[in-house]
Short mmCIF file of C-alpha atoms in Angstrom, two decimals:
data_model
loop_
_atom_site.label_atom_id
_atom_site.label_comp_id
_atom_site.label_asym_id
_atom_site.label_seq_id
_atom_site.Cartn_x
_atom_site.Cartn_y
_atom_site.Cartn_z
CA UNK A 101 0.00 0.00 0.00
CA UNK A 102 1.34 3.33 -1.10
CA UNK A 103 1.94 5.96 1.80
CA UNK A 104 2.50 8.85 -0.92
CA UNK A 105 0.17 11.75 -0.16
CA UNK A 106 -2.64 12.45 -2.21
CA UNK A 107 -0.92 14.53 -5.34
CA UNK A 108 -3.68 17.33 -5.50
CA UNK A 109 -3.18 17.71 -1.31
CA UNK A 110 0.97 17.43 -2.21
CA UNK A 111 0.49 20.24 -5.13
CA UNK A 112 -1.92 22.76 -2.88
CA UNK A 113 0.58 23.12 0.14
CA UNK A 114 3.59 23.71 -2.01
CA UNK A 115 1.14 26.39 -4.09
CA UNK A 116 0.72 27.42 -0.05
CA UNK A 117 4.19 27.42 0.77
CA UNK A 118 4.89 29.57 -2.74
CA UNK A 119 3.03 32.46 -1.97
CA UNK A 120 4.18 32.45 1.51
CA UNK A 121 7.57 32.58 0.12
CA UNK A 122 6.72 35.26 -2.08
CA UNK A 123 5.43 37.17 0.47
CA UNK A 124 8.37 36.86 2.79
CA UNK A 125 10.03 38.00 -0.50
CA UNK A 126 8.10 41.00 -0.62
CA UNK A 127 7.67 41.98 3.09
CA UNK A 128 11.68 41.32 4.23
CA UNK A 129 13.84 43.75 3.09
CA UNK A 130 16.91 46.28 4.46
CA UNK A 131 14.17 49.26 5.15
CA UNK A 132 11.12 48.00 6.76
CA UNK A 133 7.94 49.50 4.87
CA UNK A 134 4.52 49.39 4.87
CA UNK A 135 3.40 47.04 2.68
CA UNK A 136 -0.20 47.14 2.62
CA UNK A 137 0.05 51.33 2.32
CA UNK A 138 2.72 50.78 -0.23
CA UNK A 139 0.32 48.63 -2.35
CA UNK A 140 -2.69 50.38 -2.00
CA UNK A 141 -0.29 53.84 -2.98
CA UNK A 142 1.13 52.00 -5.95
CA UNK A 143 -2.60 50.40 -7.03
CA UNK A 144 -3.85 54.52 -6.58
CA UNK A 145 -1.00 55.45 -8.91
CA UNK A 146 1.06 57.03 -6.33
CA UNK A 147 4.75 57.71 -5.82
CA UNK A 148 5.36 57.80 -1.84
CA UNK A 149 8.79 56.13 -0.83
CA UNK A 150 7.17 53.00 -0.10
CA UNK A 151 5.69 52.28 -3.45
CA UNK A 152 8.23 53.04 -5.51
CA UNK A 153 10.50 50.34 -3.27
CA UNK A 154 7.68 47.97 -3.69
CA UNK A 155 7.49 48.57 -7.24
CA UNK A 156 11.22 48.82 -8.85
CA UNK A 157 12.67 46.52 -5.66
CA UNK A 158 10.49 44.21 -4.04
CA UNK A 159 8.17 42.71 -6.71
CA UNK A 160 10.76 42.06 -9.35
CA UNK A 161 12.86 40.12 -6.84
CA UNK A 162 9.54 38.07 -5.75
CA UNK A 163 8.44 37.88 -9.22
CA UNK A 164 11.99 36.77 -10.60
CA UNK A 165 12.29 34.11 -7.56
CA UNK A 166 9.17 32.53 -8.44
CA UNK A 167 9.40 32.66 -12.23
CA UNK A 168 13.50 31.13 -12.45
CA UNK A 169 12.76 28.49 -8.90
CA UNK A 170 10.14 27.36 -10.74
CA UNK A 171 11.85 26.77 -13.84
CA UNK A 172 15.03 25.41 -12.81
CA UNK A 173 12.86 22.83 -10.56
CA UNK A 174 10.87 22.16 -13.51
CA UNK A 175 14.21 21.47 -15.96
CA UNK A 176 16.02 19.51 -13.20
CA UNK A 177 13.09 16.95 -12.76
CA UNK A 178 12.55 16.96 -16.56
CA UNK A 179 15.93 16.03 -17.17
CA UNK A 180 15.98 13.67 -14.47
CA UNK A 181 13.08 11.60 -16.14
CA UNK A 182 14.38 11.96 -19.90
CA UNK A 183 18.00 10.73 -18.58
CA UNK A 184 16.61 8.35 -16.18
CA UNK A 185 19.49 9.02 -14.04
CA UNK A 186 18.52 11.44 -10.60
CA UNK A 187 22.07 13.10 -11.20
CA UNK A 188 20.81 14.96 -14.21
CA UNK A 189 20.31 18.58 -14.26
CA UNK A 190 19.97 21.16 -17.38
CA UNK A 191 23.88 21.51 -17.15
CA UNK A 192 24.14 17.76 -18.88
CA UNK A 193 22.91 19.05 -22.07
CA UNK A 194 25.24 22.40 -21.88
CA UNK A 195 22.52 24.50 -21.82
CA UNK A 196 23.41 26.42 -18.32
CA UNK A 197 27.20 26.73 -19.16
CA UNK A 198 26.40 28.06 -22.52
CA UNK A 199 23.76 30.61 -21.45
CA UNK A 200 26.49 31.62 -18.84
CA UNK A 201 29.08 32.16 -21.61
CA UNK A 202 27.03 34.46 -23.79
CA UNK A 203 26.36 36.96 -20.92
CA UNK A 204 29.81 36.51 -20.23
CA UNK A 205 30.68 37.25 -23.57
CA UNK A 206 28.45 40.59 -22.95
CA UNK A 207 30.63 41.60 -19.88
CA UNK A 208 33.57 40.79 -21.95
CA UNK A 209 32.92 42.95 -25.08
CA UNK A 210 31.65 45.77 -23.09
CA UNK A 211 28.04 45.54 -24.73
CA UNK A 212 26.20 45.12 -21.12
CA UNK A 213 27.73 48.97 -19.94
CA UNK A 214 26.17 50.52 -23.14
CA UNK A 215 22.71 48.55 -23.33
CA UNK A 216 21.11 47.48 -20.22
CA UNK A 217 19.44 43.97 -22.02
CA UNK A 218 22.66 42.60 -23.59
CA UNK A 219 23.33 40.48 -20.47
CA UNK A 220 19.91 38.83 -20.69
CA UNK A 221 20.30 38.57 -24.26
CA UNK A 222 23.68 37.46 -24.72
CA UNK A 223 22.74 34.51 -22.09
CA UNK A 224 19.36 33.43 -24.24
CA UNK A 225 21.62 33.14 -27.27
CA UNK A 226 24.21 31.36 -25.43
CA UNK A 227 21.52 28.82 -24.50
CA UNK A 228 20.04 28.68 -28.28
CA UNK A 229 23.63 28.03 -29.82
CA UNK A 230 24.10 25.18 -26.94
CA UNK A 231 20.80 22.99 -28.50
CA UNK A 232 21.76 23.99 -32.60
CA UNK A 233 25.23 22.21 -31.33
CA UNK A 234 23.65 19.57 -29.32
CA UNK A 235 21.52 18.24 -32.53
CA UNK A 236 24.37 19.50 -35.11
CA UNK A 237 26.99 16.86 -32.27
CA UNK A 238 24.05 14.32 -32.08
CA UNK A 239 21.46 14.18 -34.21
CA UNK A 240 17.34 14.78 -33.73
CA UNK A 241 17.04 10.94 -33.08
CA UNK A 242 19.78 9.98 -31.89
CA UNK A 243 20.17 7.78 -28.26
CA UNK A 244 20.08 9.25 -24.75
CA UNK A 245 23.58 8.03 -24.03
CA UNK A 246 24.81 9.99 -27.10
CA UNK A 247 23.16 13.39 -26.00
CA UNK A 248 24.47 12.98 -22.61
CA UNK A 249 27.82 12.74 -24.33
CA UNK A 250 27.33 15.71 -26.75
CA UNK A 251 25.73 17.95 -23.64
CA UNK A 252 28.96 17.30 -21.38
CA UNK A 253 31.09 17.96 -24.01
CA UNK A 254 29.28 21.42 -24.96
CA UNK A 255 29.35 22.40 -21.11
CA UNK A 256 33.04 21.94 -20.74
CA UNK A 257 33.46 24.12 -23.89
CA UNK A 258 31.38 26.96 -22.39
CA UNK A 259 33.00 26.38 -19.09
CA UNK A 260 36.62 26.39 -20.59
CA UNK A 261 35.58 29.63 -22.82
CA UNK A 262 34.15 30.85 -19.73
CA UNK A 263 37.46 30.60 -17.78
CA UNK A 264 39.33 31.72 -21.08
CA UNK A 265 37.34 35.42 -20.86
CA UNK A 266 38.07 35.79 -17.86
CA UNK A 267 41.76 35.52 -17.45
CA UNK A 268 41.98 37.90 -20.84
CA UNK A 269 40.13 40.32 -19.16
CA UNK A 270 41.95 43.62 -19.53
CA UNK A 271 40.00 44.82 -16.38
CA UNK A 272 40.11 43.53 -13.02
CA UNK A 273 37.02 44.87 -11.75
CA UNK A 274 35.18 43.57 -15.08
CA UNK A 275 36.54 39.94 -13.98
CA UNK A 276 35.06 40.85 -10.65
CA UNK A 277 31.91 41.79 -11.91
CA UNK A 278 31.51 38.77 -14.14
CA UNK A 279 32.89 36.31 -11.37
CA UNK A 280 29.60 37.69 -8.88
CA UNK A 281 27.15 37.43 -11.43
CA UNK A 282 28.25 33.68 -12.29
CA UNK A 283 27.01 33.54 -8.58
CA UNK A 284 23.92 34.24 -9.16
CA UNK A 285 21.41 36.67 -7.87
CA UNK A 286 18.31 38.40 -7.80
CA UNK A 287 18.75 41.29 -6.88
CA UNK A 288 19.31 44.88 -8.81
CA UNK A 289 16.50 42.93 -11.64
CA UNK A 290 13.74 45.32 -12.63
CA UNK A 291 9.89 44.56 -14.49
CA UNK A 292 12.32 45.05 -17.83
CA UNK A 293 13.98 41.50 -16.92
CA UNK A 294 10.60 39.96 -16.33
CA UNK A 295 8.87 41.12 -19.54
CA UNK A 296 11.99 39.77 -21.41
CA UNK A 297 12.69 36.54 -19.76
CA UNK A 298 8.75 35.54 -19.51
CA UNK A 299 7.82 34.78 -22.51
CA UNK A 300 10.35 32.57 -22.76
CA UNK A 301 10.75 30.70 -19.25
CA UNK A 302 6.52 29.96 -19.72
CA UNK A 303 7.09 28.48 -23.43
CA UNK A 304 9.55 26.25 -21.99
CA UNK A 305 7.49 25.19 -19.05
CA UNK A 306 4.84 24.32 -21.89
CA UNK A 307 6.41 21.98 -23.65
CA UNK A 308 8.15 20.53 -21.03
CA UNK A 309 4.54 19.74 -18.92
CA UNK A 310 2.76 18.74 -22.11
CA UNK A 311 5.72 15.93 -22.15
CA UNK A 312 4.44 14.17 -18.80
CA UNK A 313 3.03 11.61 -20.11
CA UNK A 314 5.87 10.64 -21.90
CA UNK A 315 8.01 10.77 -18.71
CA UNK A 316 6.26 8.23 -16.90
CA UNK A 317 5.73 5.81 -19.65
CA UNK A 318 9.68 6.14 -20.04
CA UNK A 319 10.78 5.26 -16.77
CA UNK A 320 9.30 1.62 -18.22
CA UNK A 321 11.84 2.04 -20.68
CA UNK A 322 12.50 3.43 -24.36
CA UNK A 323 11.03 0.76 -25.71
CA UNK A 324 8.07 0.32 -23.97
CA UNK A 325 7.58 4.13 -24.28
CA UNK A 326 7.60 3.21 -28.14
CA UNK A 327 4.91 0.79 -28.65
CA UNK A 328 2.31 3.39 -25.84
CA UNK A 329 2.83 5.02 -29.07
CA UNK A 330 5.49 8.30 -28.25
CA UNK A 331 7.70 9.41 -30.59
CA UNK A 332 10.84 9.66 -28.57
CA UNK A 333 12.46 11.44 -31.29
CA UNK A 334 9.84 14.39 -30.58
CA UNK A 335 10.05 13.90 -26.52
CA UNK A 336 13.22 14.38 -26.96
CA UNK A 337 13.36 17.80 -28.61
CA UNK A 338 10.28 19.15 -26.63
CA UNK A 339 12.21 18.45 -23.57
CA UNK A 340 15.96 19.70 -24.91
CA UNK A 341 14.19 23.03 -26.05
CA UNK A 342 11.85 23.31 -23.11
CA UNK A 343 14.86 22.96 -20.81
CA UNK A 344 16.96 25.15 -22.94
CA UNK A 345 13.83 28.10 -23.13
CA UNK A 346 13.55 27.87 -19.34
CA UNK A 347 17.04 27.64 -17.99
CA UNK A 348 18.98 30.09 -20.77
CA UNK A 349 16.52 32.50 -19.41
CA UNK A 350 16.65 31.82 -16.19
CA UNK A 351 20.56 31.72 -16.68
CA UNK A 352 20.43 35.02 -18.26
CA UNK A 353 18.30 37.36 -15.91
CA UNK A 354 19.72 35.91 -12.54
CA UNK A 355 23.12 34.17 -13.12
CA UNK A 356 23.98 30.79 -12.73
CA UNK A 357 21.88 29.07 -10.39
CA UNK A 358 21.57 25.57 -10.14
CA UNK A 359 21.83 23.38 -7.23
CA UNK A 360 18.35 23.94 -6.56
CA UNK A 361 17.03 22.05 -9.33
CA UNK A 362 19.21 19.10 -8.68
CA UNK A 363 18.70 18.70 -5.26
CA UNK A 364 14.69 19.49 -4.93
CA UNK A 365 13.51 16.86 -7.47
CA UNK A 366 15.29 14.15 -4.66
CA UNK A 367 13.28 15.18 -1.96
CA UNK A 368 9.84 15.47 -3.44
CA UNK A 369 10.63 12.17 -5.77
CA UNK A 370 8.82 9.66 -2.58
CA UNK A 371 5.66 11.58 -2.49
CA UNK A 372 4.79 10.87 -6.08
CA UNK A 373 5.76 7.90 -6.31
CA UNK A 374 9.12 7.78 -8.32
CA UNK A 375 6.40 9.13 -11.30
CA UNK A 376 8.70 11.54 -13.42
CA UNK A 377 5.36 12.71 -14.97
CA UNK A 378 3.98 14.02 -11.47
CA UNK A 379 7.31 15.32 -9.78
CA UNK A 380 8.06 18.19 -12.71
CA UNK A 381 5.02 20.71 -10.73
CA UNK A 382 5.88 19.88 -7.87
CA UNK A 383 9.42 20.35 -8.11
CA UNK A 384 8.78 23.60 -9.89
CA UNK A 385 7.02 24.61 -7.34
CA UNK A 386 9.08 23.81 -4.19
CA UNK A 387 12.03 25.24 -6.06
CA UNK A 388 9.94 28.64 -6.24
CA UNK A 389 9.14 28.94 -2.69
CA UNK A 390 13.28 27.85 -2.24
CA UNK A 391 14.17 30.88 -4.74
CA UNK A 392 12.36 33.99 -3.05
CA UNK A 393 12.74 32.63 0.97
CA UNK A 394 15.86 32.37 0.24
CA UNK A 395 16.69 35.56 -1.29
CA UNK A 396 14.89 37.40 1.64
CA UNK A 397 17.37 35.57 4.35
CA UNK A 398 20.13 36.83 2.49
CA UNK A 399 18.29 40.67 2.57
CA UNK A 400 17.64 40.52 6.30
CA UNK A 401 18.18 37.77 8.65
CA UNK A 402 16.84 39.36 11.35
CA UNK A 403 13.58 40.56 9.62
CA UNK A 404 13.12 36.79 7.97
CA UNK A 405 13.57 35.88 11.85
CA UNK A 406 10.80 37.75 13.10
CA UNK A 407 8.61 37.17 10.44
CA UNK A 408 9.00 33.47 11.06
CA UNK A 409 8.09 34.42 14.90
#
């Protein structure tokens, strides 16, 4: 008998636990506000102190938390379920290290001090020229062994190139600069980031979702995935693109962050039942509330103390 939780009960408290991050995320911050009078100023169209904190600090952090937690969650557990290995993470295909190289590359060439986007930009191009090189290295139908092979092969590239721009950098500071943001953080993002990374972190989620199915039939195997009828060829590349759409984004606006959706899929894999189909939500959602809680301890222990009391 099955002592999983009921998955709609599992799904509504981590939706719970998300907006309670996000509000943490919103209320915890270096200058205590108001943030009921700061919402109903901002809602009125007003400009007190308080609403323009909530407004240009505050709810892009919260926003961005949610929006890249949930996508790296979602990626990690998708990859873990088209690998069939719980090791797997976005960086196995080269998408992460690429993404990181092209805002690198931004730093590097100066474009980011002359045009605010070309960080963001530079990393969603990075992640676009990782899956052309993936399929150019491996083919659309090729085996899961040989993509793992291509996508280590196109991280260490990025990472080597990576490493490469930095020690040529004529400036120290630049090197600095770059060497924080690899990091990763949320902070200093404005509604600008969101409105370009959006669009592109919620196709991703998409088509990785609408390849559940799929996931579960393939933990029975590639084979037996085959005759359900799936065309593993096209799981394949919804998945690959998916991951690449959400995490090059994600890469892009907030650095490289991705422990989170290695570890997360682990912990939440026993209450579904080892189904790869049912732990992508979940894990995208856990790794949401992770993103913004944990950006508001790092903003104020203290506060985040006493708003836990």
């Amino acid at each position: 008998m099955s002592t999983s939780p009921p998955y709609a009960a599992l799904v509504g408290a981590l939706a719970a636990l998300m907006l309670a991050a996000f509000v943490a995320s919103v209320t915890i911050g270096y200058v205590v506000i108001d943030v009921g009078g700061a919402l109903a100023d901002l809602l009125a169209g007003g400009t007190s102190l308080g609403a323009l904190v909530l407004m240009e600090l505050r709810l892009p952090r919260a926003i961005m938390g949610a929006l890249v937690g949930f996508s790296l969650g979602l990626a990690g557990a998708a990859m873990q379920g088209l690998l069939r290995n719980p090791l797997a993470d976005a960086g196995v295909i080269g998408v992460s290290g690429a993404a990181a190289f092209g805002a690198v590359m931004a730093f590097y060439s100066g474009l980011s001090a002359s045009f605010g986007l070309a960080l963001p930009i530079g990393g969603i191009l990075g992640a676009g020229v990782a899956v052309a090189l993936l399929y150019a290295l491996a083919g659309r139908g090729s085996a899961t062994m040989t993509l793992i092979l291509a996508g280590v092969a196109i991280n260490s590239l990025a990472g080597a190139l990576t490493a490469l721009a930095l020690n040529l950098s004529p400036n120290p500071y630049a090197a600095t600069e770059v060497m924080f943001w690899l990091m990763g953080s949320l902070a200093d993002r404005s509604m600008t980031h969101i409105q370009l990374a959006a669009p592109l972190l919620i196709s991703g989620w998409l088509l990785i979702l609408v390849s559940a199915p799929a996931l579960d039939a393939l933990s029975l195997g590639e084979d037996t995935a085959t005759s359900l009828g799936f065309d593993m060829g096209r799981v394949r590349l919804l998945l690959i693109v998916g991951t690449a759409l959400s995490v090059g984004a994600s890469v892009a606006v907030a650095g490289a962050i991705g422990f989170i959706g290695l570890v997360v899929p682990h912990l939440l894999r026993p209450l579904v039942g080892g189904r790869p189909g049912r732990l992508l939500l979940v894990s995208g959602r856990l790794d949401a509330a992770v993103a913004d809680y944990d950006q508001a301890i790092q903003l104020d222990p203290n506060n985040a103390q006493a708003w836990h009391n």
